[in-house]
Short mmCIF file of C-alpha atoms and ligand atoms in Angstrom, two decimals:
data_model
loop_
_atom_site.label_atom_id
_atom_site.label_comp_id
_atom_site.label_asym_id
_atom_site.label_seq_id
_atom_site.Cartn_x
_atom_site.Cartn_y
_atom_site.Cartn_z
CA UNK A 1 -28.59 5.17 -12.57
CA UNK A 2 -30.12 7.12 -9.64
CA UNK A 3 -33.67 7.02 -8.26
CA UNK A 4 -34.28 10.60 -9.69
CA UNK A 5 -34.80 9.23 -13.20
CA UNK A 6 -37.61 6.90 -12.32
CA UNK A 7 -40.37 9.46 -12.13
CA UNK A 8 -40.92 9.30 -8.32
CA UNK A 9 -42.01 12.35 -6.39
CA UNK A 10 -39.57 14.35 -4.24
CA UNK A 11 -41.39 13.18 -1.06
CA UNK A 12 -40.65 9.59 -2.06
CA UNK A 13 -37.09 10.44 -3.06
CA UNK A 14 -36.47 11.92 0.34
CA UNK A 15 -37.80 8.75 2.07
CA UNK A 16 -35.69 6.61 -0.22
CA UNK A 17 -32.58 8.68 0.74
CA UNK A 18 -33.63 8.39 4.47
CA UNK A 19 -33.64 4.61 3.94
CA UNK A 20 -30.04 4.83 2.76
CA UNK A 21 -30.64 3.66 -0.88
CA UNK A 22 -28.49 5.29 -3.40
CA UNK A 23 -29.26 3.33 -6.46
CA UNK A 24 -32.37 1.41 -7.57
CA UNK A 25 -32.01 -2.35 -7.81
CA UNK A 26 -32.58 -3.88 -11.29
CA UNK A 27 -36.16 -4.81 -10.58
CA UNK A 28 -36.90 -1.34 -9.17
CA UNK A 29 -35.40 0.23 -12.36
CA UNK A 30 -37.63 -1.82 -14.55
CA UNK A 31 -40.92 -1.83 -12.72
CA UNK A 32 -41.29 1.66 -11.04
CA UNK A 33 -41.73 3.67 -14.32
CA UNK A 34 -44.27 1.05 -15.61
CA UNK A 35 -46.26 1.04 -12.41
CA UNK A 36 -46.25 4.87 -12.40
CA UNK A 37 -47.68 4.80 -15.92
CA UNK A 38 -50.49 2.55 -14.75
CA UNK A 39 -49.39 -0.71 -16.38
CA UNK A 40 -49.91 -4.22 -14.95
CA UNK A 41 -46.56 -5.82 -13.98
CA UNK A 42 -45.44 -9.39 -13.81
CA UNK A 43 -42.31 -9.61 -11.76
CA UNK A 44 -40.45 -12.94 -11.62
CA UNK A 45 -38.22 -12.19 -8.66
CA UNK A 46 -37.13 -13.71 -5.41
CA UNK A 47 -36.96 -11.95 -2.17
CA UNK A 48 -33.77 -9.98 -1.62
CA UNK A 49 -34.02 -8.30 -5.00
CA UNK A 50 -35.75 -5.17 -3.64
CA UNK A 51 -39.11 -6.04 -5.12
CA UNK A 52 -41.00 -4.66 -2.13
CA UNK A 53 -39.77 -1.16 -2.64
CA UNK A 54 -40.23 -1.82 -6.34
CA UNK A 55 -44.00 -1.79 -5.96
CA UNK A 56 -44.35 0.13 -2.67
CA UNK A 57 -42.68 3.32 -3.85
CA UNK A 58 -44.72 3.96 -6.96
CA UNK A 59 -47.87 2.89 -5.16
CA UNK A 60 -47.42 5.56 -2.57
CA UNK A 61 -47.09 8.22 -5.25
CA UNK A 62 -50.14 6.98 -7.15
CA UNK A 63 -52.30 6.72 -3.98
CA UNK A 64 -51.14 10.19 -2.77
CA UNK A 65 -53.74 11.50 -5.22
CA UNK A 66 -57.16 10.81 -3.97
CA UNK A 67 -58.88 9.76 -0.75
CA UNK A 68 -60.18 6.61 0.77
CA UNK A 69 -63.66 6.04 2.39
CA UNK A 70 -64.36 3.99 5.42
CA UNK A 71 -64.27 0.20 4.83
CA UNK A 72 -63.51 0.71 1.10
CA UNK A 73 -59.70 0.37 0.82
CA UNK A 74 -58.09 1.74 -2.39
CA UNK A 75 -55.39 -0.87 -2.76
CA UNK A 76 -54.84 -4.42 -1.63
CA UNK A 77 -51.66 -6.43 -1.16
CA UNK A 78 -52.06 -10.16 -0.70
CA UNK A 79 -49.28 -11.94 1.13
CA UNK A 80 -49.03 -15.67 1.93
CA UNK A 81 -47.81 -15.32 5.51
CA UNK A 82 -48.49 -13.07 8.45
CA UNK A 83 -44.80 -12.27 8.85
CA UNK A 84 -44.52 -11.11 5.24
CA UNK A 85 -47.65 -9.07 5.61
CA UNK A 86 -46.14 -7.33 8.69
CA UNK A 87 -42.97 -6.59 6.68
CA UNK A 88 -44.96 -5.04 3.86
CA UNK A 89 -46.76 -2.78 6.28
CA UNK A 90 -43.47 -1.72 7.82
CA UNK A 91 -42.20 -0.83 4.27
CA UNK A 92 -45.26 1.32 3.65
CA UNK A 93 -44.65 3.10 6.88
CA UNK A 94 -41.02 3.60 6.09
CA UNK A 95 -41.32 4.79 2.50
CA UNK A 96 -44.52 6.59 3.10
CA UNK A 97 -43.36 8.69 6.05
CA UNK A 98 -43.78 11.96 4.06
CA UNK A 99 -47.30 11.06 3.07
CA UNK A 100 -50.56 10.78 5.04
CA UNK A 101 -51.65 7.40 3.67
CA UNK A 102 -53.39 5.05 6.00
CA UNK A 103 -52.29 1.38 6.06
CA UNK A 104 -54.16 -1.48 7.71
CA UNK A 105 -53.11 -5.07 8.28
CA UNK A 106 -55.49 -8.05 8.17
CA UNK A 107 -53.80 -11.14 9.31
CA UNK A 108 -54.79 -14.13 11.43
CA UNK A 109 -53.83 -14.60 15.03
CA UNK A 110 -54.44 -10.99 15.98
CA UNK A 111 -57.55 -9.20 17.28
CA UNK A 112 -60.52 -8.96 14.76
CA UNK A 113 -61.81 -6.02 16.77
CA UNK A 114 -58.69 -3.87 16.24
CA UNK A 115 -58.74 -4.75 12.58
CA UNK A 116 -62.43 -3.64 12.28
CA UNK A 117 -61.59 -0.39 13.95
CA UNK A 118 -58.81 0.08 11.43
CA UNK A 119 -61.18 -0.68 8.56
CA UNK A 120 -63.67 1.74 9.87
CA UNK A 121 -61.27 4.52 9.25
CA UNK A 122 -60.36 5.18 5.66
CA UNK A 123 -57.68 2.79 4.36
CA UNK A 124 -55.43 3.55 1.41
CA UNK A 125 -53.37 0.39 1.64
CA UNK A 126 -54.76 -2.91 2.84
CA UNK A 127 -52.22 -5.58 3.45
CA UNK A 128 -53.79 -9.05 4.06
CA UNK A 129 -53.43 -12.74 4.10
CA UNK A 130 -56.27 -14.28 1.99
CA UNK A 131 -58.01 -16.22 4.71
CA UNK A 132 -58.43 -13.31 7.16
CA UNK A 133 -59.51 -10.93 4.30
CA UNK A 134 -62.24 -13.30 3.23
CA UNK A 135 -63.26 -13.65 6.82
CA UNK A 136 -63.72 -9.91 7.16
CA UNK A 137 -65.41 -9.73 3.82
CA UNK A 138 -67.91 -12.42 4.83
CA UNK A 139 -68.88 -10.39 7.94
CA UNK A 140 -69.36 -7.23 5.92
CA UNK A 141 -66.36 -5.47 7.59
CA UNK A 142 -64.73 -4.56 4.28
CA UNK A 143 -65.77 -3.94 0.71
CA UNK A 144 -63.54 -4.59 -2.28
CA UNK A 145 -65.20 -2.40 -4.85
CA UNK A 146 -62.80 0.46 -4.45
CA UNK A 147 -59.56 -1.44 -5.17
CA UNK A 148 -57.53 0.57 -7.68
CA UNK A 149 -54.32 -1.34 -7.28
CA UNK A 150 -54.00 -5.13 -6.48
CA UNK A 151 -50.72 -6.64 -5.58
CA UNK A 152 -50.28 -10.43 -5.42
CA UNK A 153 -46.99 -11.08 -3.81
CA UNK A 154 -45.14 -14.40 -3.50
CA UNK A 155 -47.73 -16.13 -5.68
CA UNK A 156 -45.84 -19.41 -5.85
CA UNK A 157 -45.77 -19.54 -2.08
CA UNK A 158 -49.55 -19.01 -2.13
CA UNK A 159 -49.79 -22.02 -4.38
CA UNK A 160 -47.69 -24.15 -2.02
CA UNK A 161 -49.89 -23.10 0.83
CA UNK A 162 -53.11 -23.90 -1.00
CA UNK A 163 -54.27 -20.26 -1.20
CA UNK A 164 -54.93 -19.97 -4.90
CA UNK A 165 -58.68 -20.73 -4.68
CA UNK A 166 -58.88 -17.91 -2.09
CA UNK A 167 -56.88 -15.54 -4.31
CA UNK A 168 -59.23 -16.29 -7.21
CA UNK A 169 -62.23 -15.60 -5.07
CA UNK A 170 -60.83 -12.32 -3.88
CA UNK A 171 -60.05 -11.25 -7.44
CA UNK A 172 -63.69 -11.96 -8.38
CA UNK A 173 -64.87 -9.83 -5.42
CA UNK A 174 -62.90 -6.87 -6.78
CA UNK A 175 -65.15 -5.11 -9.19
CA UNK A 176 -63.66 -3.80 -12.38
CA UNK A 177 -60.06 -3.99 -13.52
CA UNK A 178 -57.51 -2.77 -11.01
CA UNK A 179 -53.99 -2.18 -11.92
CA UNK A 180 -52.44 -5.56 -10.97
CA UNK A 181 -48.86 -6.13 -9.90
CA UNK A 182 -47.99 -9.86 -9.67
CA UNK A 183 -44.86 -11.26 -8.14
CA UNK A 184 -43.62 -14.80 -8.00
CA UNK A 185 -40.19 -16.35 -7.61
CA UNK A 186 -41.14 -19.23 -9.95
CA UNK A 187 -43.74 -19.74 -12.63
CA UNK A 188 -45.26 -23.21 -12.31
CA UNK A 189 -48.27 -23.80 -14.62
CA UNK A 190 -51.01 -22.90 -12.13
CA UNK A 191 -49.31 -19.49 -11.55
CA UNK A 192 -48.94 -18.97 -15.32
CA UNK A 193 -52.62 -19.63 -15.70
CA UNK A 194 -53.42 -17.04 -12.91
CA UNK A 195 -51.28 -14.40 -14.59
CA UNK A 196 -53.04 -15.03 -17.95
CA UNK A 197 -56.32 -14.47 -16.15
CA UNK A 198 -55.37 -11.45 -14.00
CA UNK A 199 -52.93 -9.39 -16.06
CA UNK A 200 -53.62 -7.23 -19.00
CA UNK A 201 -50.55 -6.73 -21.25
CA UNK A 202 -48.23 -6.63 -18.31
CA UNK A 203 -44.67 -5.33 -18.26
CA UNK A 204 -42.77 -8.56 -17.60
CA UNK A 205 -39.53 -8.47 -15.62
CA UNK A 206 -37.36 -11.32 -14.59
CA UNK A 207 -34.44 -10.28 -12.42
CA UNK A 208 -32.72 -13.42 -11.39
CA UNK A 209 -33.20 -17.06 -11.76
CA UNK A 210 -34.99 -18.50 -8.88
CA UNK A 211 -32.99 -21.73 -9.33
CA UNK A 212 -29.79 -20.07 -8.41
CA UNK A 213 -28.40 -19.38 -5.00
CA UNK A 214 -26.57 -16.18 -4.03
CA UNK A 215 -22.88 -16.30 -4.98
CA UNK A 216 -21.98 -14.88 -1.56
CA UNK A 217 -23.10 -18.08 0.22
CA UNK A 218 -20.72 -20.93 0.87
CA UNK A 219 -22.40 -24.35 0.96
CA UNK A 220 -21.21 -27.08 3.22
CA UNK A 221 -22.49 -30.39 4.65
CA UNK A 222 -21.49 -32.25 7.72
CA UNK A 223 -22.16 -35.97 7.87
CA UNK A 224 -24.69 -36.42 10.62
CA UNK A 225 -26.62 -39.65 11.32
CA UNK A 226 -30.09 -38.65 12.27
CA UNK A 227 -29.80 -39.87 15.85
CA UNK A 228 -26.73 -37.65 16.37
CA UNK A 229 -27.97 -34.49 14.64
CA UNK A 230 -28.77 -32.58 17.81
CA UNK A 231 -25.31 -33.23 19.25
CA UNK A 232 -23.49 -32.40 16.08
CA UNK A 233 -25.54 -29.18 15.72
CA UNK A 234 -24.54 -28.17 19.26
CA UNK A 235 -20.86 -28.83 18.35
CA UNK A 236 -21.13 -26.69 15.26
CA UNK A 237 -22.74 -23.85 17.20
CA UNK A 238 -20.07 -24.19 19.92
CA UNK A 239 -17.04 -24.34 17.75
CA UNK A 240 -17.67 -22.36 14.71
CA UNK A 241 -17.68 -18.63 14.39
CA UNK A 242 -21.40 -18.60 14.26
CA UNK A 243 -22.66 -15.21 15.30
CA UNK A 244 -26.25 -15.93 14.49
CA UNK A 245 -27.92 -18.83 12.88
CA UNK A 246 -31.24 -19.83 11.41
CA UNK A 247 -31.69 -23.50 11.84
CA UNK A 248 -34.37 -25.09 9.62
CA UNK A 249 -36.18 -28.35 10.21
CA UNK A 250 -38.61 -30.00 7.85
CA UNK A 251 -41.01 -30.85 10.54
CA UNK A 252 -42.64 -28.69 13.23
CA UNK A 253 -42.10 -31.31 15.95
CA UNK A 254 -38.40 -31.41 15.13
CA UNK A 255 -38.31 -27.57 15.55
CA UNK A 256 -39.52 -27.94 19.08
CA UNK A 257 -37.34 -30.93 19.86
CA UNK A 258 -34.19 -29.10 18.68
CA UNK A 259 -35.26 -25.94 20.41
CA UNK A 260 -35.70 -27.73 23.73
CA UNK A 261 -32.27 -29.36 23.31
CA UNK A 262 -30.63 -26.03 22.60
CA UNK A 263 -32.31 -24.49 25.62
CA UNK A 264 -31.04 -27.41 27.72
CA UNK A 265 -27.49 -26.74 26.41
CA UNK A 266 -27.87 -23.14 27.65
CA UNK A 267 -27.78 -21.68 24.10
CA UNK A 268 -29.65 -18.46 23.40
CA UNK A 269 -32.20 -19.91 21.12
CA UNK A 270 -35.89 -19.57 20.29
CA UNK A 271 -38.28 -21.48 18.08
CA UNK A 272 -40.59 -20.26 15.26
CA UNK A 273 -43.23 -22.28 13.58
CA UNK A 274 -46.76 -21.99 12.30
CA UNK A 275 -48.54 -23.47 15.31
CA UNK A 276 -47.36 -20.50 17.53
CA UNK A 277 -49.61 -17.56 18.39
CA UNK A 278 -49.09 -14.75 15.97
CA UNK A 279 -48.08 -12.27 18.58
CA UNK A 280 -45.45 -14.72 19.88
CA UNK A 281 -44.20 -15.32 16.41
CA UNK A 282 -43.67 -11.64 15.86
CA UNK A 283 -41.97 -11.26 19.17
CA UNK A 284 -39.60 -14.06 18.55
CA UNK A 285 -38.77 -12.74 15.09
CA UNK A 286 -38.07 -9.32 16.37
CA UNK A 287 -35.83 -10.67 19.19
CA UNK A 288 -33.89 -12.54 16.46
CA UNK A 289 -33.78 -9.60 14.15
CA UNK A 290 -32.47 -7.24 16.88
CA UNK A 291 -29.74 -9.69 17.87
CA UNK A 292 -31.11 -10.49 21.33
CA UNK A 293 -31.53 -14.11 20.26
CA UNK A 294 -28.62 -15.87 18.57
CA UNK A 295 -30.21 -18.96 17.20
CA UNK A 296 -33.66 -19.32 15.70
CA UNK A 297 -34.96 -22.80 15.07
CA UNK A 298 -37.66 -22.59 12.40
CA UNK A 299 -39.94 -24.37 10.06
CA UNK A 300 -40.28 -23.10 6.53
CA UNK A 301 -42.79 -20.50 7.64
CA UNK A 302 -39.70 -18.33 8.35
CA UNK A 303 -37.86 -19.12 5.15
CA UNK A 304 -39.56 -17.01 2.60
CA UNK A 305 -39.00 -13.36 2.14
CA UNK A 306 -38.20 -12.49 5.67
CA UNK A 307 -35.73 -9.65 5.69
CA UNK A 308 -33.42 -10.64 8.56
CA UNK A 309 -30.08 -8.90 8.35
CA UNK A 310 -26.75 -10.37 9.15
CA UNK A 311 -27.55 -14.01 9.67
CA UNK A 312 -24.04 -15.42 9.64
CA UNK A 313 -25.24 -19.04 9.16
CA UNK A 314 -28.25 -20.96 7.90
CA UNK A 315 -28.16 -24.57 9.11
CA UNK A 316 -30.35 -27.17 7.46
CA UNK A 317 -31.10 -29.70 10.15
CA UNK A 318 -32.74 -31.70 7.37
CA UNK A 319 -32.26 -31.69 3.64
CA UNK A 320 -35.30 -29.75 2.32
CA UNK A 321 -37.63 -31.83 0.19
CA UNK A 322 -37.69 -29.36 -2.67
CA UNK A 323 -34.95 -27.19 -4.29
CA UNK A 324 -36.87 -23.96 -3.93
CA UNK A 325 -37.09 -24.49 -0.13
CA UNK A 326 -33.24 -24.83 0.01
CA UNK A 327 -32.86 -21.64 -2.01
CA UNK A 328 -35.28 -19.70 0.11
CA UNK A 329 -33.81 -21.02 3.35
CA UNK A 330 -30.30 -20.14 2.51
CA UNK A 331 -31.45 -16.82 1.11
CA UNK A 332 -31.55 -15.62 4.73
CA UNK A 333 -27.73 -15.48 4.79
CA UNK A 334 -25.30 -13.78 2.42
CA UNK A 335 -27.69 -10.93 1.88
CA UNK A 336 -26.71 -7.54 0.41
CA UNK A 337 -23.40 -8.74 -0.79
CA UNK A 338 -22.16 -10.05 2.57
CA UNK A 339 -20.72 -13.49 2.99
CA UNK A 340 -22.94 -16.19 4.24
CA UNK A 341 -22.70 -19.78 5.25
CA UNK A 342 -25.12 -22.66 4.62
CA UNK A 343 -24.47 -25.88 6.48
CA UNK A 344 -26.38 -29.00 5.97
CA UNK A 345 -26.57 -31.81 8.48
CA UNK A 346 -26.53 -34.82 6.25
CA UNK A 347 -27.87 -38.23 7.19
CA UNK A 348 -26.26 -40.77 4.82
CA UNK A 349 -29.80 -41.62 3.67
CA UNK A 350 -30.30 -38.04 2.54
CA UNK A 351 -27.49 -37.95 -0.02
CA UNK A 352 -29.70 -38.42 -3.01
CA UNK A 353 -31.80 -35.59 -1.85
CA UNK A 354 -28.74 -33.39 -1.39
CA UNK A 355 -27.52 -34.22 -4.91
CA UNK A 356 -30.84 -33.24 -6.27
CA UNK A 357 -30.58 -29.86 -4.48
CA UNK A 358 -27.09 -29.39 -5.94
CA UNK A 359 -28.34 -29.99 -9.42
CA UNK A 360 -31.46 -27.80 -8.98
CA UNK A 361 -29.84 -24.98 -7.09
CA UNK A 362 -26.70 -25.11 -9.33
CA UNK A 363 -24.37 -25.10 -6.36
CA UNK A 364 -21.74 -27.43 -4.98
CA UNK A 365 -22.20 -28.52 -1.33
CA UNK A 366 -18.84 -29.43 -0.02
CA UNK A 367 -17.90 -31.44 3.03
CA UNK A 368 -17.11 -28.92 5.72
CA UNK A 369 -13.79 -30.40 6.71
CA UNK A 370 -12.41 -29.95 3.16
CA UNK A 371 -12.98 -26.30 3.68
CA UNK A 372 -10.86 -25.86 6.72
CA UNK A 373 -8.17 -23.63 5.24
CA UNK A 374 -4.97 -22.51 6.71
CA UNK A 375 -5.68 -18.96 6.12
CA UNK A 376 -9.42 -18.43 6.56
CA UNK A 377 -12.13 -20.53 8.24
CA UNK A 378 -15.42 -21.02 6.50
CA UNK A 379 -17.10 -19.96 9.76
CA UNK A 380 -15.25 -16.75 9.91
CA UNK A 381 -17.19 -14.11 11.75
CA UNK A 382 -18.81 -11.43 9.61
CA UNK A 383 -17.40 -7.94 10.07
CA UNK A 384 -19.85 -5.69 12.05
CA UNK A 385 -21.78 -3.09 10.16
CA UNK A 386 -24.90 -2.00 11.98
CA UNK A 387 -24.04 -1.27 15.60
CA UNK A 388 -27.59 -1.56 16.79
CA UNK A 389 -27.52 -5.33 16.99
CA UNK A 390 -25.66 -7.19 19.81
CA UNK A 391 -24.65 -9.90 17.29
CA UNK A 392 -22.66 -7.33 15.38
CA UNK A 393 -20.61 -6.04 18.18
CA UNK A 394 -16.89 -5.65 17.29
CA UNK A 395 -14.77 -8.60 18.45
CA UNK A 396 -13.11 -8.21 21.74
CA UNK A 397 -9.33 -8.39 21.92
CA UNK A 398 -9.08 -10.85 24.67
CA UNK A 399 -7.77 -14.36 23.82
CA UNK A 400 -10.02 -17.29 24.01
CA UNK A 401 -8.60 -18.53 27.27
CA UNK A 402 -10.40 -16.04 29.40
CA UNK A 403 -12.44 -17.12 32.37
CA UNK A 404 -16.00 -18.11 31.53
CA UNK A 405 -17.47 -15.55 33.97
CA UNK A 406 -15.90 -12.70 32.06
CA UNK A 407 -17.00 -14.15 28.78
CA UNK A 408 -20.74 -14.08 29.14
CA UNK A 409 -22.43 -12.35 26.25
CA UNK A 410 -25.35 -10.02 26.93
CA UNK A 411 -28.40 -12.06 26.27
CA UNK A 412 -31.33 -13.25 28.31
CA UNK A 413 -30.43 -16.28 30.36
CA UNK A 414 -32.10 -19.45 29.12
CA UNK A 415 -33.29 -21.98 31.62
CA UNK A 416 -30.55 -24.49 32.17
CA UNK A 417 -30.67 -27.80 33.92
CA UNK A 418 -28.12 -28.19 36.68
CA UNK A 419 -26.83 -31.44 35.20
CA UNK A 420 -25.99 -29.69 31.90
CA UNK A 421 -24.44 -26.64 33.40
CA UNK A 422 -20.96 -27.92 32.98
CA UNK A 423 -21.60 -28.66 29.33
CA UNK A 424 -23.07 -25.29 28.45
CA UNK A 425 -20.95 -23.65 25.84
CA UNK A 426 -18.58 -20.93 26.88
CA UNK A 427 -18.89 -17.99 24.63
CA UNK A 428 -16.14 -15.51 24.11
CA UNK A 429 -16.78 -11.84 23.73
CA UNK A 430 -15.84 -12.13 20.03
CA UNK A 431 -18.49 -14.72 19.43
CA UNK A 432 -15.96 -17.62 19.27
CA UNK A 433 -16.88 -20.51 21.58
CA UNK A 434 -14.41 -22.61 23.32
CA UNK A 435 -14.53 -26.42 23.39
CA UNK A 436 -15.19 -27.66 26.94
CA UNK A 437 -13.67 -30.99 26.10
CA UNK A 438 -12.32 -32.18 22.82
CA UNK A 439 -13.89 -35.46 23.03
CA UNK A 440 -17.33 -34.22 22.43
CA UNK A 441 -19.37 -35.91 25.12
CA UNK A 442 -21.67 -38.58 23.75
CA UNK A 443 -20.74 -38.05 20.15
CA UNK A 444 -18.61 -41.07 19.70
CA UNK A 445 -17.52 -42.03 16.21
CA UNK A 446 -20.27 -40.15 14.44
CA UNK A 447 -18.71 -36.68 15.00
CA UNK A 448 -16.70 -35.57 12.03
CA UNK A 449 -13.07 -35.35 13.13
CA UNK A 450 -12.84 -31.58 12.55
CA UNK A 451 -15.65 -30.98 15.03
CA UNK A 452 -13.47 -32.55 17.73
CA UNK A 453 -10.80 -29.94 17.26
CA UNK A 454 -10.66 -26.49 18.73
CA UNK A 455 -12.32 -23.74 16.70
CA UNK A 456 -10.46 -22.63 13.68
CA UNK A 457 -9.67 -19.19 15.14
CA UNK A 458 -7.10 -20.85 17.30
CA UNK A 459 -5.54 -23.07 14.55
CA UNK A 460 -2.27 -22.51 12.94
P1 AMP B 501 -36.92 -7.32 -0.77
O1 AMP B 501 -36.43 -8.09 -1.93
O2 AMP B 501 -38.03 -6.34 -1.11
O3 AMP B 501 -37.22 -8.25 0.39
O4 AMP B 501 -35.70 -6.37 -0.28
C1 AMP B 501 -34.55 -6.90 0.31
C2 AMP B 501 -33.74 -5.84 1.07
O5 AMP B 501 -33.24 -4.82 0.16
C3 AMP B 501 -34.49 -5.06 2.11
O6 AMP B 501 -33.76 -4.99 3.24
C4 AMP B 501 -34.59 -3.58 1.56
O7 AMP B 501 -34.51 -2.66 2.60
C5 AMP B 501 -33.28 -3.55 0.67
N1 AMP B 501 -33.44 -2.66 -0.49
C6 AMP B 501 -34.45 -2.47 -1.20
N2 AMP B 501 -34.17 -1.50 -2.26
C7 AMP B 501 -32.88 -1.20 -2.05
C8 AMP B 501 -31.99 -0.31 -2.76
N3 AMP B 501 -32.32 0.34 -3.84
N4 AMP B 501 -30.71 -0.22 -2.29
C9 AMP B 501 -30.33 -0.95 -1.22
N5 AMP B 501 -31.08 -1.86 -0.47
C10 AMP B 501 -32.39 -1.89 -0.95
#
């Protein structure tokens, strides 16, 4: 089926074509006609399904008719995190490029003044996180009596983050009955209660089970006693064909500890967690998205919904406490039909947790060594597609015995302590990293045997 049959305008169709989409995704096929008809929608869908365009495209067409007044936005999209809000704004700009709609972003961590200036102009689409929106409302900067369309996105994430009372307050501040589009990956009872209160005879769409992981992702674990995790992580990054990796830790303080260690090893890494300034979070995210940063060590703030293309590996430094977090974390790899790799650093004490994840996510997490095949390594580099990103450069032809000086990739130099210089990984132009010494300094008996061997690209 093509987009032409969904009832969208020519202007939107041309923006969709410019985005390179040829066919609507299942959720788009089901929700776009209903939204255009003015119906409420309940979408049970996880990120990666195309749900953003599913609500953005018809909203632009609906809002194209009519005009906004200063401080009285015509539509409101609530997002749980600042990063997601920024992504939604980007989507509106992309799909609305043939329209003259004005979009404003109200998120914490950025200037109130700039946001007030934006509100003082007419706003067709307001994208906000609940706290900052209520802050502006309390100061009289924005009125919510003109909202024609309300979108509540990632509702279960709002629940996890304790935002539901704010969302209920906001809904009460919106006078009348806006068309309401409600999206959530899961439907725990408090969310179900919310949908009953907010939605009127909605078109319900469930596109894929949130308790299932993408089939394009291979799941592995590496035995890693807690005290050795950093060293083992380093070995994995050095030996495997890891072109880019998101490394998740359960705790913020571990994010920083791992990040500092990676820096010390001379790896091109950055950290991302909720305690960082918003501007810095966005900067780091953009550096990772563009391929200028190879490894991003993150807390779960980065796990949900972020559309980061071509992440070859997601590494779980810890076993996530809940199944949904595992699913969302590894959802950053293996996107859009590409192959992805999820590697879990497993402390023996975390085995029960891992088995719970396997049952809940309906996937088998295999020991990595069992997956070292003769023909194809699990870490095998992704074929490059988008030439914009440095991480997707085609592999060079040179063998991995080249001099280190000629092998330096083009990334910003990380601070490196002199004592560690010798140990810094040598990266080959094709992204394969050569072992400095096969003994793995300081790893002792805890390192799985396969990590002591040269990378699989060199094996017979
Ligand atoms: P989302 O689930 O909204 O986060 O979307 C995930 C990714 O799918 C984004 O990178 C979109 O650009 C992409 N996308 C959305 N709709 C389509 C489509 N019809 N065809 C191909 N890619 C799409």
